[in-house]
Amino acid sequence: MPLIFLVGPRACGKTTVGRTLARRLGLPFVDTDHFLHHQTGRTVAQIVAAEGWPGFRRLESEALRATAGLHQTSGAVIATGGGMVLDAQNRAFMREQGCVFYLSASAEALVARLSGNPLAAQRPSLTGTDIREEVAQVLQERLPLYEQTAHHRLDAALSPGRICAQALTLLCGPDDPAAPTVPESGKDIAQAPAPDGGATGA
């Protein structure tokens, strides 16, 4: 089983979906933010406060390669930070090393999830604006990068179970007996285009 990378904005459900997908595949689950916290003993906010966003991005990229290296042979489901795609080398690395799924969610859905999550304040603001403006701005900037990076796009508005069923169908193939049956109404996946552009700023 190849490495499986999940990309998408904060609060799109990468951790929840990743854990469910890993369990169904019998693979380890890794969150690059959690891995970085374990390795450094610092939260994202603490790293940004000490080293700025460029310093965090550098460590984030190192965490991506470290987690992939640890599971290169046996495979794993790896959930990445929302800004992982900002680095062109990260985008190319994920596409080359495994299968990349983009969990797509609207700005409105992301704002609703972040507003109801007391942990949301732990990650520093990227723009210094209110949450609605920030989410809309960041999503607009990063959307092309998510699409360029991903081999497949999944609708994050669906339940984790439905999302995983669709991911498994794409991974196993529709004729594979291991692939789950997905209701016709649930097949709302669009394949993303190949990468061809540069990064935007954080």
Coordinates of N, CA and C in Angstrom, one line a residue:
M1 N 0.9 -1.2 0.0 CA 0.0 0.0 0.0 C 0.9 1.2 0.0
P2 N 0.6 2.2 -0.9 CA 1.5 3.4 -1.0 C 1.2 4.3 0.2
L3 N 2.0 5.3 0.4 CA 1.7 6.4 1.3 C 0.5 7.1 0.8
I4 N -0.4 7.5 1.7 CA -1.6 8.3 1.4 C -1.5 9.6 2.2
F5 N -1.5 10.7 1.4 CA -1.5 12.0 2.0 C -2.8 12.7 1.9
L6 N -3.2 13.4 3.0 CA -4.4 14.2 3.0 C -4.0 15.6 3.1
V7 N -4.5 16.4 2.1 CA -4.3 17.9 2.1 C -5.6 18.6 2.2
G8 N -5.5 19.9 2.6 CA -6.7 20.7 2.7 C -6.6 21.7 3.8
P9 N -7.5 22.6 3.8 CA -7.5 23.7 4.8 C -7.7 23.2 6.2
R10 N -7.4 24.0 7.2 CA -7.6 23.7 8.6 C -9.1 23.5 8.8
A11 N -9.5 22.5 9.6 CA -10.9 22.2 9.9 C -11.7 21.5 8.8
C12 N -11.0 21.0 7.8 CA -11.7 20.3 6.7 C -11.9 18.8 7.1
G13 N -11.3 18.3 8.2 CA -11.5 17.0 8.7 C -10.4 16.0 8.4
K14 N -9.2 16.5 8.1 CA -8.1 15.6 7.7 C -7.8 14.6 8.8
T15 N -7.8 15.0 10.1 CA -7.4 14.1 11.1 C -8.5 13.0 11.3
T16 N -9.8 13.4 11.4 CA -10.9 12.5 11.6 C -10.9 11.5 10.4
V17 N -10.9 12.0 9.2 CA -10.9 11.1 8.0 C -9.7 10.2 8.0
G18 N -8.6 10.8 8.3 CA -7.3 10.1 8.2 C -7.3 8.9 9.2
R19 N -7.8 9.1 10.4 CA -7.8 8.0 11.4 C -8.8 6.9 10.9
T20 N -9.9 7.3 10.4 CA -10.9 6.3 9.9 C -10.3 5.5 8.8
L21 N -9.7 6.2 7.8 CA -9.2 5.6 6.6 C -8.0 4.6 7.0
A22 N -7.2 5.1 7.9 CA -6.0 4.2 8.4 C -6.6 3.0 9.0
R23 N -7.6 3.1 9.8 CA -8.1 2.0 10.5 C -8.7 0.9 9.5
R24 N -9.4 1.4 8.5 CA -10.0 0.5 7.5 C -8.9 -0.2 6.7
L25 N -7.8 0.5 6.5 CA -6.7 -0.1 5.7 C -5.7 -0.9 6.5
G26 N -5.8 -0.8 7.8 CA -4.9 -1.4 8.7 C -3.5 -0.8 8.7
L27 N -3.5 0.5 8.5 CA -2.2 1.3 8.4 C -2.1 2.3 9.6
P28 N -0.8 2.7 9.8 CA -0.6 3.7 10.9 C -1.2 5.0 10.4
F29 N -1.6 5.9 11.3 CA -2.0 7.2 11.0 C -1.0 8.2 11.6
V30 N -0.6 9.2 10.8 CA 0.3 10.2 11.3 C -0.3 11.6 10.9
D31 N -0.2 12.5 11.9 CA -0.6 13.9 11.7 C 0.8 14.7 11.7
T32 N 1.1 15.4 10.7 CA 2.4 16.1 10.7 C 2.5 17.2 11.7
D33 N 1.5 17.8 12.1 CA 1.5 18.8 13.2 C 1.8 18.1 14.5
H34 N 1.1 17.0 14.7 CA 1.3 16.3 16.0 C 2.7 15.7 16.0
F35 N 3.2 15.2 14.9 CA 4.6 14.7 14.8 C 5.6 15.8 15.2
L36 N 5.4 17.0 14.6 CA 6.3 18.1 14.9 C 6.2 18.5 16.3
H37 N 5.0 18.5 16.9 CA 4.9 18.9 18.3 C 5.7 17.9 19.2
H38 N 5.6 16.6 18.8 CA 6.2 15.5 19.6 C 7.8 15.7 19.5
Q39 N 8.2 16.0 18.3 CA 9.7 16.1 18.0 C 10.3 17.3 18.7
T40 N 9.6 18.4 18.7 CA 10.1 19.7 19.2 C 9.7 20.0 20.6
G41 N 8.6 19.4 21.0 CA 8.1 19.8 22.3 C 7.4 21.1 22.4
R42 N 7.1 21.7 21.2 CA 6.5 23.0 21.1 C 5.2 22.9 20.2
T43 N 4.2 23.8 20.5 CA 3.0 23.9 19.7 C 3.4 24.7 18.5
V44 N 2.4 24.7 17.5 CA 2.6 25.6 16.3 C 2.7 27.0 16.7
A45 N 1.9 27.5 17.7 CA 2.0 28.9 18.1 C 3.3 29.2 18.8
Q46 N 3.9 28.3 19.5 CA 5.2 28.5 20.1 C 6.3 28.6 19.1
I47 N 6.2 27.7 18.1 CA 7.2 27.7 17.0 C 7.2 29.0 16.3
V48 N 5.9 29.4 15.9 CA 5.8 30.7 15.1 C 6.2 31.9 16.0
A49 N 5.9 31.9 17.3 CA 6.4 33.0 18.1 C 7.9 33.1 18.2
A50 N 8.6 32.0 18.2 CA 10.0 31.9 18.3 C 10.7 32.1 17.0
E51 N 10.2 31.5 15.9 CA 10.9 31.5 14.6 C 10.2 32.1 13.5
G52 N 9.0 32.6 13.7 CA 8.2 33.1 12.6 C 7.6 32.0 11.7
W53 N 6.7 32.5 10.8 CA 6.1 31.5 9.9 C 7.1 30.8 9.0
P54 N 8.2 31.5 8.5 CA 9.2 30.8 7.7 C 9.9 29.7 8.5
G55 N 10.2 29.9 9.7 CA 10.8 28.9 10.5 C 9.8 27.7 10.7
F56 N 8.6 28.0 10.9 CA 7.6 26.9 11.1 C 7.5 26.1 9.8
R57 N 7.4 26.8 8.6 CA 7.3 26.1 7.4 C 8.4 25.2 7.1
R58 N 9.6 25.6 7.5 CA 10.8 24.8 7.3 C 10.7 23.5 8.1
L59 N 10.3 23.7 9.4 CA 10.1 22.5 10.3 C 9.0 21.6 9.8
E60 N 7.9 22.2 9.3 CA 6.8 21.5 8.8 C 7.2 20.6 7.6
S61 N 8.0 21.2 6.7 CA 8.5 20.4 5.5 C 9.4 19.2 6.0
E62 N 10.2 19.5 7.0 CA 11.1 18.4 7.5 C 10.2 17.3 8.1
A63 N 9.1 17.7 8.8 CA 8.2 16.7 9.4 C 7.6 15.8 8.3
L64 N 7.2 16.4 7.2 CA 6.6 15.7 6.1 C 7.5 14.6 5.6
R65 N 8.8 15.0 5.4 CA 9.8 14.0 4.9 C 10.1 12.9 5.9
A66 N 10.2 13.3 7.2 CA 10.5 12.4 8.2 C 9.4 11.3 8.4
T67 N 8.1 11.8 8.4 CA 7.0 10.8 8.5 C 6.9 9.9 7.3
A68 N 7.1 10.5 6.2 CA 7.1 9.6 4.9 C 8.2 8.6 5.0
G69 N 9.4 9.0 5.4 CA 10.5 8.1 5.5 C 10.3 7.0 6.5
L70 N 9.7 7.3 7.6 CA 9.4 6.2 8.6 C 8.5 5.2 8.1
H71 N 7.6 5.5 7.2 CA 6.6 4.6 6.7 C 6.6 4.3 5.2
Q72 N 7.8 4.5 4.6 CA 7.9 4.3 3.2 C 7.6 2.9 2.7
T73 N 8.1 2.0 3.5 CA 7.9 0.6 3.1 C 6.6 0.0 3.4
S74 N 6.0 0.2 4.6 CA 4.8 -0.4 5.0 C 3.5 0.4 4.6
G75 N 3.7 1.7 4.4 CA 2.6 2.6 4.1 C 2.0 3.3 5.3
A76 N 1.3 4.3 5.1 CA 0.6 5.1 6.2 C -0.3 6.1 5.6
V77 N -1.2 6.5 6.4 CA -2.1 7.7 6.1 C -1.5 8.9 6.8
I78 N -1.2 9.9 6.1 CA -0.5 11.1 6.6 C -1.4 12.3 6.4
A79 N -1.9 12.9 7.5 CA -2.6 14.2 7.4 C -1.6 15.3 7.5
T80 N -1.7 16.3 6.6 CA -0.7 17.4 6.6 C -1.4 18.7 7.0
G81 N -0.5 19.6 7.4 CA -1.0 20.9 7.8 C -1.6 21.7 6.6
G82 N -2.5 22.6 6.9 CA -3.2 23.4 5.8 C -2.2 24.1 4.9
G83 N -1.1 24.5 5.4 CA -0.1 25.3 4.5 C 1.0 24.4 3.9
M84 N 0.9 23.1 4.1 CA 2.0 22.2 3.5 C 2.1 22.4 2.0
V85 N 1.1 22.7 1.3 CA 1.2 22.8 -0.1 C 1.8 24.1 -0.6
L86 N 2.1 25.1 0.3 CA 2.7 26.3 -0.1 C 4.1 26.1 -0.7
D87 N 4.8 25.1 -0.3 CA 6.1 24.8 -0.8 C 6.0 23.9 -2.0
A88 N 6.6 24.4 -3.1 CA 6.5 23.6 -4.4 C 7.2 22.2 -4.2
Q89 N 8.2 22.2 -3.4 CA 8.9 20.9 -3.2 C 8.0 19.9 -2.4
N90 N 7.3 20.4 -1.5 CA 6.3 19.6 -0.8 C 5.3 19.0 -1.7
R91 N 4.8 19.9 -2.6 CA 3.7 19.4 -3.5 C 4.2 18.3 -4.4
A92 N 5.4 18.5 -4.9 CA 6.0 17.5 -5.8 C 6.3 16.2 -5.0
F93 N 6.8 16.4 -3.8 CA 7.2 15.2 -3.0 C 6.0 14.3 -2.7
M94 N 4.9 14.9 -2.3 CA 3.7 14.1 -2.0 C 3.2 13.4 -3.2
R95 N 3.1 14.0 -4.3 CA 2.6 13.4 -5.5 C 3.5 12.2 -6.0
E96 N 4.8 12.4 -5.8 CA 5.8 11.4 -6.2 C 5.8 10.2 -5.2
Q97 N 5.6 10.5 -4.0 CA 5.7 9.4 -2.9 C 4.5 8.6 -2.7
G98 N 3.3 9.1 -3.1 CA 2.1 8.4 -2.8 C 0.9 8.9 -3.5
C99 N -0.3 8.7 -2.9 CA -1.5 9.1 -3.4 C -2.0 10.3 -2.6
V100 N -2.4 11.4 -3.2 CA -2.8 12.6 -2.5 C -4.3 12.8 -2.6
F101 N -5.0 13.0 -1.5 CA -6.4 13.3 -1.5 C -6.6 14.7 -1.0
Y102 N -7.4 15.5 -1.7 CA -7.7 16.9 -1.2 C -9.1 16.8 -0.6
L103 N -9.3 17.2 0.7 CA -10.6 17.3 1.3 C -11.1 18.7 1.1
S104 N -12.0 18.8 0.2 CA -12.6 20.1 -0.2 C -13.8 20.5 0.6
A105 N -13.7 21.7 1.1 CA -14.8 22.3 1.9 C -14.9 23.8 1.6
S106 N -16.2 24.3 1.7 CA -16.4 25.7 1.5 C -15.9 26.5 2.6
A107 N -15.7 27.8 2.3 CA -15.3 28.7 3.4 C -16.3 28.8 4.5
E108 N -17.6 28.8 4.2 CA -18.6 28.8 5.1 C -18.6 27.6 6.1
A109 N -18.4 26.5 5.5 CA -18.3 25.3 6.4 C -17.1 25.3 7.3
L110 N -16.0 25.8 6.8 CA -14.8 25.9 7.6 C -14.9 26.8 8.7
V111 N -15.6 28.0 8.5 CA -15.8 29.0 9.5 C -16.7 28.4 10.6
A112 N -17.7 27.7 10.2 CA -18.6 27.1 11.2 C -17.9 26.1 12.1
R113 N -17.0 25.3 11.5 CA -16.3 24.3 12.3 C -15.3 25.0 13.2
L114 N -14.6 26.0 12.7 CA -13.6 26.7 13.5 C -14.3 27.4 14.7
S115 N -15.4 28.0 14.4 CA -16.1 28.8 15.4 C -16.6 27.9 16.5
G116 N -16.9 26.7 16.3 CA -17.3 25.8 17.3 C -16.2 24.9 17.9
N117 N -15.0 25.2 17.6 CA -13.8 24.5 18.1 C -13.0 25.3 19.0
P118 N -13.0 25.0 20.3 CA -12.2 25.9 21.3 C -10.7 25.8 21.1
L119 N -10.3 24.8 20.3 CA -8.8 24.7 20.1 C -8.4 25.5 18.9
A120 N -9.3 26.1 18.2 CA -8.9 26.9 17.0 C -8.0 28.0 17.3
A121 N -8.2 28.6 18.5 CA -7.4 29.8 18.8 C -5.9 29.4 19.1
Q122 N -5.6 28.1 19.2 CA -4.2 27.7 19.5 C -3.3 27.9 18.3
R123 N -3.8 28.0 17.1 CA -3.0 28.3 15.9 C -3.0 29.8 15.6
P124 N -1.9 30.4 15.4 CA -1.8 31.8 15.2 C -2.5 32.3 13.9
S125 N -3.1 33.5 13.9 CA -3.7 34.0 12.7 C -2.7 34.2 11.6
L126 N -3.1 33.9 10.4 CA -2.2 34.1 9.2 C -2.3 35.5 8.7
T127 N -3.4 36.1 8.9 CA -3.7 37.4 8.3 C -3.9 38.6 9.2
G128 N -4.3 38.2 10.5 CA -4.6 39.3 11.5 C -6.0 39.8 11.3
T129 N -6.8 39.2 10.5 CA -8.2 39.6 10.3 C -9.1 38.7 11.0
D130 N -10.4 38.9 11.0 CA -11.3 38.1 11.7 C -11.4 36.7 11.0
I131 N -12.0 35.7 11.7 CA -12.0 34.4 11.2 C -12.6 34.2 9.8
R132 N -13.7 34.9 9.6 CA -14.4 34.7 8.3 C -13.6 35.3 7.2
E133 N -13.0 36.5 7.4 CA -12.2 37.0 6.3 C -10.9 36.2 6.1
E134 N -10.3 35.8 7.2 CA -9.1 35.0 7.0 C -9.3 33.7 6.3
V135 N -10.4 33.0 6.7 CA -10.7 31.7 6.0 C -10.9 31.9 4.5
A136 N -11.7 32.8 4.2 CA -12.0 33.1 2.8 C -10.8 33.5 2.0
Q137 N -9.9 34.3 2.6 CA -8.7 34.8 1.9 C -7.7 33.6 1.7
V138 N -7.5 32.9 2.8 CA -6.5 31.8 2.7 C -7.0 30.7 1.8
L139 N -8.3 30.4 1.8 CA -8.8 29.3 0.9 C -8.6 29.8 -0.5
Q140 N -8.9 31.0 -0.8 CA -8.8 31.5 -2.2 C -7.4 31.4 -2.7
E141 N -6.4 31.7 -1.8 CA -5.0 31.7 -2.2 C -4.5 30.2 -2.4
R142 N -5.0 29.3 -1.5 CA -4.4 28.0 -1.6 C -5.2 27.0 -2.4
L143 N -6.4 27.3 -2.8 CA -7.2 26.4 -3.6 C -6.5 25.8 -4.8
P144 N -5.9 26.7 -5.6 CA -5.2 26.1 -6.8 C -4.1 25.2 -6.4
L145 N -3.4 25.4 -5.3 CA -2.3 24.6 -4.8 C -2.8 23.2 -4.3
Y146 N -4.0 23.2 -3.6 CA -4.6 21.9 -3.2 C -4.9 21.1 -4.4
E147 N -5.5 21.8 -5.4 CA -5.9 21.0 -6.6 C -4.8 20.6 -7.4
Q148 N -3.7 21.3 -7.5 CA -2.5 20.9 -8.2 C -1.8 19.8 -7.6
T149 N -1.9 19.7 -6.2 CA -1.2 18.7 -5.5 C -1.9 17.3 -5.5
A150 N -3.2 17.4 -5.5 CA -4.0 16.2 -5.3 C -4.2 15.4 -6.5
H151 N -4.2 14.0 -6.3 CA -4.6 13.1 -7.4 C -6.1 13.0 -7.4
H152 N -6.7 13.2 -6.3 CA -8.2 13.1 -6.2 C -8.7 14.1 -5.2
R153 N -10.0 14.6 -5.5 CA -10.6 15.5 -4.5 C -11.8 14.8 -3.9
L154 N -12.0 15.0 -2.6 CA -13.1 14.4 -1.9 C -13.9 15.5 -1.2
D155 N -15.2 15.3 -1.2 CA -16.1 16.3 -0.6 C -16.1 16.2 0.9
A156 N -15.5 17.1 1.6 CA -15.4 17.1 3.1 C -16.8 17.3 3.7
A157 N -17.8 17.7 3.0 CA -19.1 17.9 3.6 C -19.8 16.5 3.9
L158 N -19.3 15.5 3.3 CA -19.9 14.1 3.5 C -19.4 13.6 4.9
S159 N -20.0 12.6 5.3 CA -19.6 12.0 6.6 C -18.2 11.3 6.4
P160 N -17.4 11.2 7.5 CA -16.1 10.5 7.4 C -16.2 9.1 6.8
G161 N -17.3 8.4 7.1 CA -17.5 7.1 6.5 C -17.7 7.1 5.0
R162 N -18.5 8.0 4.5 CA -18.7 8.1 3.1 C -17.4 8.6 2.4
I163 N -16.7 9.5 3.0 CA -15.4 10.0 2.4 C -14.4 8.8 2.3
C164 N -14.3 8.1 3.4 CA -13.4 6.9 3.3 C -13.8 5.9 2.3
A165 N -15.1 5.6 2.2 CA -15.6 4.7 1.2 C -15.2 5.1 -0.2
Q166 N -15.3 6.4 -0.5 CA -14.9 6.9 -1.8 C -13.4 6.8 -2.0
A167 N -12.6 7.1 -1.0 CA -11.2 7.0 -1.1 C -10.8 5.6 -1.3
L168 N -11.4 4.6 -0.6 CA -11.0 3.2 -0.8 C -11.4 2.7 -2.2
T169 N -12.5 3.2 -2.7 CA -12.8 2.8 -4.1 C -11.8 3.3 -5.1
L170 N -11.3 4.5 -4.9 CA -10.2 5.1 -5.7 C -8.9 4.3 -5.5
L171 N -8.6 3.9 -4.3 CA -7.3 3.3 -4.0 C -7.3 1.8 -4.5
C172 N -8.5 1.1 -4.3 CA -8.6 -0.3 -4.7 C -9.0 -0.5 -6.1
G173 N -9.8 0.4 -6.7 CA -10.3 0.2 -8.0 C -11.7 -0.4 -7.8
P174 N -12.7 0.0 -8.7 CA -14.1 -0.4 -8.6 C -14.3 -1.9 -8.7
D175 N -13.3 -2.6 -9.4 CA -13.5 -4.1 -9.6 C -12.8 -4.9 -8.5
D176 N -12.1 -4.2 -7.6 CA -11.4 -5.0 -6.6 C -12.4 -5.4 -5.5
P177 N -12.4 -6.7 -5.2 CA -13.4 -7.1 -4.1 C -13.2 -6.4 -2.8
A178 N -12.0 -5.8 -2.6 CA -11.8 -5.1 -1.3 C -12.5 -3.8 -1.3
A179 N -12.8 -3.3 -2.5 CA -13.4 -1.9 -2.5 C -14.8 -1.9 -2.0
P180 N -15.2 -1.0 -1.2 CA -16.6 -0.9 -0.7 C -17.5 -0.5 -1.7
T181 N -18.8 -0.8 -1.5 CA -19.8 -0.3 -2.4 C -20.3 1.1 -2.0
V182 N -20.2 2.0 -2.9 CA -20.6 3.4 -2.6 C -21.9 3.7 -3.3
P183 N -22.9 4.3 -2.6 CA -24.2 4.6 -3.3 C -23.9 5.6 -4.5
E184 N -24.7 5.5 -5.5 CA -24.4 6.3 -6.7 C -24.5 7.8 -6.3
S185 N -25.3 8.2 -5.4 CA -25.5 9.6 -5.0 C -24.2 10.1 -4.3
G186 N -23.4 9.2 -3.8 CA -22.2 9.6 -3.1 C -21.0 9.8 -4.0
K187 N -21.1 9.4 -5.3 CA -19.9 9.5 -6.1 C -19.7 10.9 -6.7
D188 N -19.3 11.8 -5.8 CA -19.2 13.2 -6.3 C -17.7 13.6 -6.1
I189 N -16.8 12.8 -6.7 CA -15.4 13.1 -6.7 C -14.9 13.6 -8.0
A190 N -14.1 14.6 -8.0 CA -13.5 15.1 -9.2 C -12.0 15.0 -9.1
Q191 N -11.4 14.5 -10.2 CA -10.0 14.4 -10.2 C -9.3 15.7 -10.4
A192 N -8.3 16.1 -9.7 CA -7.7 17.4 -9.7 C -6.6 17.4 -10.9
P193 N -6.3 18.6 -11.4 CA -5.3 18.7 -12.5 C -3.9 18.5 -11.9
A194 N -3.0 18.2 -12.8 CA -1.6 18.0 -12.4 C -1.0 19.3 -12.1
P195 N 0.1 19.3 -11.2 CA 0.7 20.6 -10.8 C 1.4 21.3 -11.9
D196 N 1.2 22.7 -11.9 CA 1.9 23.4 -12.9 C 2.2 24.8 -12.5
G197 N 2.1 25.2 -11.2 CA 2.2 26.6 -10.8 C 3.1 26.7 -9.6
G198 N 3.2 28.0 -9.2 CA 4.1 28.3 -8.0 C 3.3 28.5 -6.8
A199 N 3.9 28.8 -5.7 CA 3.3 28.9 -4.4 C 2.8 30.3 -4.1
T200 N 1.9 30.4 -3.2 CA 1.4 31.7 -2.7 C 2.0 31.8 -1.3
G201 N 1.9 33.0 -0.8 CA 2.5 33.3 0.6 C 1.5 32.8 1.6
A202 N 2.0 32.6 2.8 CA 1.2 32.2 4.0 C 0.4 33.4 4.5

